[in-house]
PDB file of C-alpha atoms in Angstrom:
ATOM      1  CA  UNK Q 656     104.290 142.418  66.661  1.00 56.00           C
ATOM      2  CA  UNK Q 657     105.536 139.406  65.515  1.00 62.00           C
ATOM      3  CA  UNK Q 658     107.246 139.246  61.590  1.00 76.00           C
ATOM      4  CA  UNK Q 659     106.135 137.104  59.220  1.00 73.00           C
ATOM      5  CA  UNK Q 660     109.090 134.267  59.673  1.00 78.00           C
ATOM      6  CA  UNK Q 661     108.371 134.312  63.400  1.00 82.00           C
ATOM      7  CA  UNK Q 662     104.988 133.273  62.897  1.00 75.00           C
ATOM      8  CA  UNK Q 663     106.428 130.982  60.460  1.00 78.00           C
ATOM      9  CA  UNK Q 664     108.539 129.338  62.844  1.00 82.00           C
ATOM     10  CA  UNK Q 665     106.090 129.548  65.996  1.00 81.00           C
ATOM     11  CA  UNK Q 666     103.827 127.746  63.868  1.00 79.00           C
ATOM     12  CA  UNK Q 667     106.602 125.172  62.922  1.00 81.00           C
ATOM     13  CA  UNK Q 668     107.108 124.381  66.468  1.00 87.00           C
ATOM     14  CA  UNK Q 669     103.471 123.784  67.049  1.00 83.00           C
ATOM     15  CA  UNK Q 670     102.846 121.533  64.306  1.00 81.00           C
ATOM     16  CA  UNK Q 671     105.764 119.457  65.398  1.00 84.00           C
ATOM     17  CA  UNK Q 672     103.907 119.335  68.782  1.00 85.00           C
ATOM     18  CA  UNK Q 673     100.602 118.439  67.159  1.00 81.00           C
ATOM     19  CA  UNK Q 674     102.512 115.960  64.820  1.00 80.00           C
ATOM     20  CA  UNK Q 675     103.823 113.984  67.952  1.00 86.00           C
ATOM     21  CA  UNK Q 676     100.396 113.656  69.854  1.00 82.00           C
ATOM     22  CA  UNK Q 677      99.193 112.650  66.840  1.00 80.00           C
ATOM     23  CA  UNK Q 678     101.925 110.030  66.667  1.00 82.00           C
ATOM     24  CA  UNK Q 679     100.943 108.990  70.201  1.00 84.00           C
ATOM     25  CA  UNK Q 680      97.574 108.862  70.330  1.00 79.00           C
ATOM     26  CA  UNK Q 681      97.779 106.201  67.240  1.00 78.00           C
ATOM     27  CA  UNK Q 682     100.616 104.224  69.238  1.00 80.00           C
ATOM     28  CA  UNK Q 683      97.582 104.227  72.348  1.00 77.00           C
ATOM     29  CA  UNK Q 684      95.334 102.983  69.486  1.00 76.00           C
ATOM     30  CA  UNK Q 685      97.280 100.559  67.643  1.00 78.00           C
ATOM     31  CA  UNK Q 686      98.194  99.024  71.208  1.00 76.00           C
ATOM     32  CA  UNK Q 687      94.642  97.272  71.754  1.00 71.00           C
ATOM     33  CA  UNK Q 688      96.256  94.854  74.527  1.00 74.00           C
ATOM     34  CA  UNK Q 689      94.671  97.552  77.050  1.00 74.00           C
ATOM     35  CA  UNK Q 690      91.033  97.490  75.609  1.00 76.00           C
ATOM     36  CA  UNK Q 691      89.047  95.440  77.583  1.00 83.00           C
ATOM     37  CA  UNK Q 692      86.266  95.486  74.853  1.00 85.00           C
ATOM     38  CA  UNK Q 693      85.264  96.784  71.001  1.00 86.00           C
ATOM     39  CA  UNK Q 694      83.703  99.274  72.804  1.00 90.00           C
ATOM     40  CA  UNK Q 695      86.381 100.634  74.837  1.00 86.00           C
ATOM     41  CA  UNK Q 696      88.081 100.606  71.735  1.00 84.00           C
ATOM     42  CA  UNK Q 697      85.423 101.961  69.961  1.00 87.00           C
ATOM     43  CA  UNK Q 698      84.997 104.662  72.714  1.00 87.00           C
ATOM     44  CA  UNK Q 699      89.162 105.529  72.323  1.00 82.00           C
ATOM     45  CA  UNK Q 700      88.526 105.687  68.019  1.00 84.00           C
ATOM     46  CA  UNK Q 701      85.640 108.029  69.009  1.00 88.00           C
ATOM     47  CA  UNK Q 702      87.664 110.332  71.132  1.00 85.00           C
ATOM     48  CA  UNK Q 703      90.566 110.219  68.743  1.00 82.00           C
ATOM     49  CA  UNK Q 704      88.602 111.991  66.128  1.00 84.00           C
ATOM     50  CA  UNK Q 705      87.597 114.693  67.889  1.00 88.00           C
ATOM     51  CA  UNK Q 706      90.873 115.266  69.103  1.00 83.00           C
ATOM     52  CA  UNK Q 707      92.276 114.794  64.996  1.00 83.00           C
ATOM     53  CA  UNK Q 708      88.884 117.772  64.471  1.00 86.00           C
ATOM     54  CA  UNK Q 709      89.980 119.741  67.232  1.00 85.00           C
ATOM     55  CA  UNK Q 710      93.767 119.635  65.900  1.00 82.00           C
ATOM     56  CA  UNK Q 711      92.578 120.039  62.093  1.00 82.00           C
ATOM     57  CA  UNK Q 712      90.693 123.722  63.465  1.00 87.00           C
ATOM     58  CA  UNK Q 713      94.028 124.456  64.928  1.00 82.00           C
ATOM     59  CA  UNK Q 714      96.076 124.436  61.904  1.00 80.00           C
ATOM     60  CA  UNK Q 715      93.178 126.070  59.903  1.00 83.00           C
ATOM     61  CA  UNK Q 716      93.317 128.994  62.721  1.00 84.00           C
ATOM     62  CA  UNK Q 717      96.923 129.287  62.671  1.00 79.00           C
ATOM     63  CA  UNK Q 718      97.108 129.493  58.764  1.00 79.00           C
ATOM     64  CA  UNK Q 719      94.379 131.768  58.743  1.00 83.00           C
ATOM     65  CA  UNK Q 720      96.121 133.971  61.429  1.00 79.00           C
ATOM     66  CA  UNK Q 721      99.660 133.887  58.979  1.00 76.00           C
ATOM     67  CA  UNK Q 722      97.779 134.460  56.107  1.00 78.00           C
ATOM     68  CA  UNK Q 723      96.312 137.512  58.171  1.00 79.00           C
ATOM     69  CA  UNK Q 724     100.089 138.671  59.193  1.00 74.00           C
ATOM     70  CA  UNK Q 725     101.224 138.334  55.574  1.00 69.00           C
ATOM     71  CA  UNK Q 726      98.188 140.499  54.523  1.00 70.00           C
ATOM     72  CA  UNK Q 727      99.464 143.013  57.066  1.00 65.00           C
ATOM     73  CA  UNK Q 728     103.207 143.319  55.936  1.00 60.00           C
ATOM     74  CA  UNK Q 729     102.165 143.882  52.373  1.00 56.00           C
TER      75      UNK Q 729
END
């Protein structure tokens, strides 16, 4: 099992991954020159929040699972 500053850091590493989709799915969306209409654009806003959901229940899962570990090593 895993200490407490290893989850720490695994989760680190992951948020840094999360952080740079995030960083380029807005560079896809601030980039509009490749929409051919407001509703592919509206389609790509659409999809980028579910993906910004689906990354928001990742960091609530991983916090929940350190807050878990911490609970453990008490």
């Amino acid at each position: 099992m895993l200490n407490l500053a290893d989850e720490i850091q695994n989760a680190r590493i992951k948020y840094e991954a999360l952080a740079k989709r995030l960083n380029d799915l807005a560079a896809e969306l601030t980039n509009t020159s490749h929409f051919r209409s407001p509703d592919d654009y509206s389609k790509a806003t659409m999809e980028l929040r579910a993906q910004l959901i689906a990354i928001q229940e990742e960091i609530e899962s991983t916090l929940a699972y350190i807050d878990r570990s911490a609970d453990l090593t008490d």
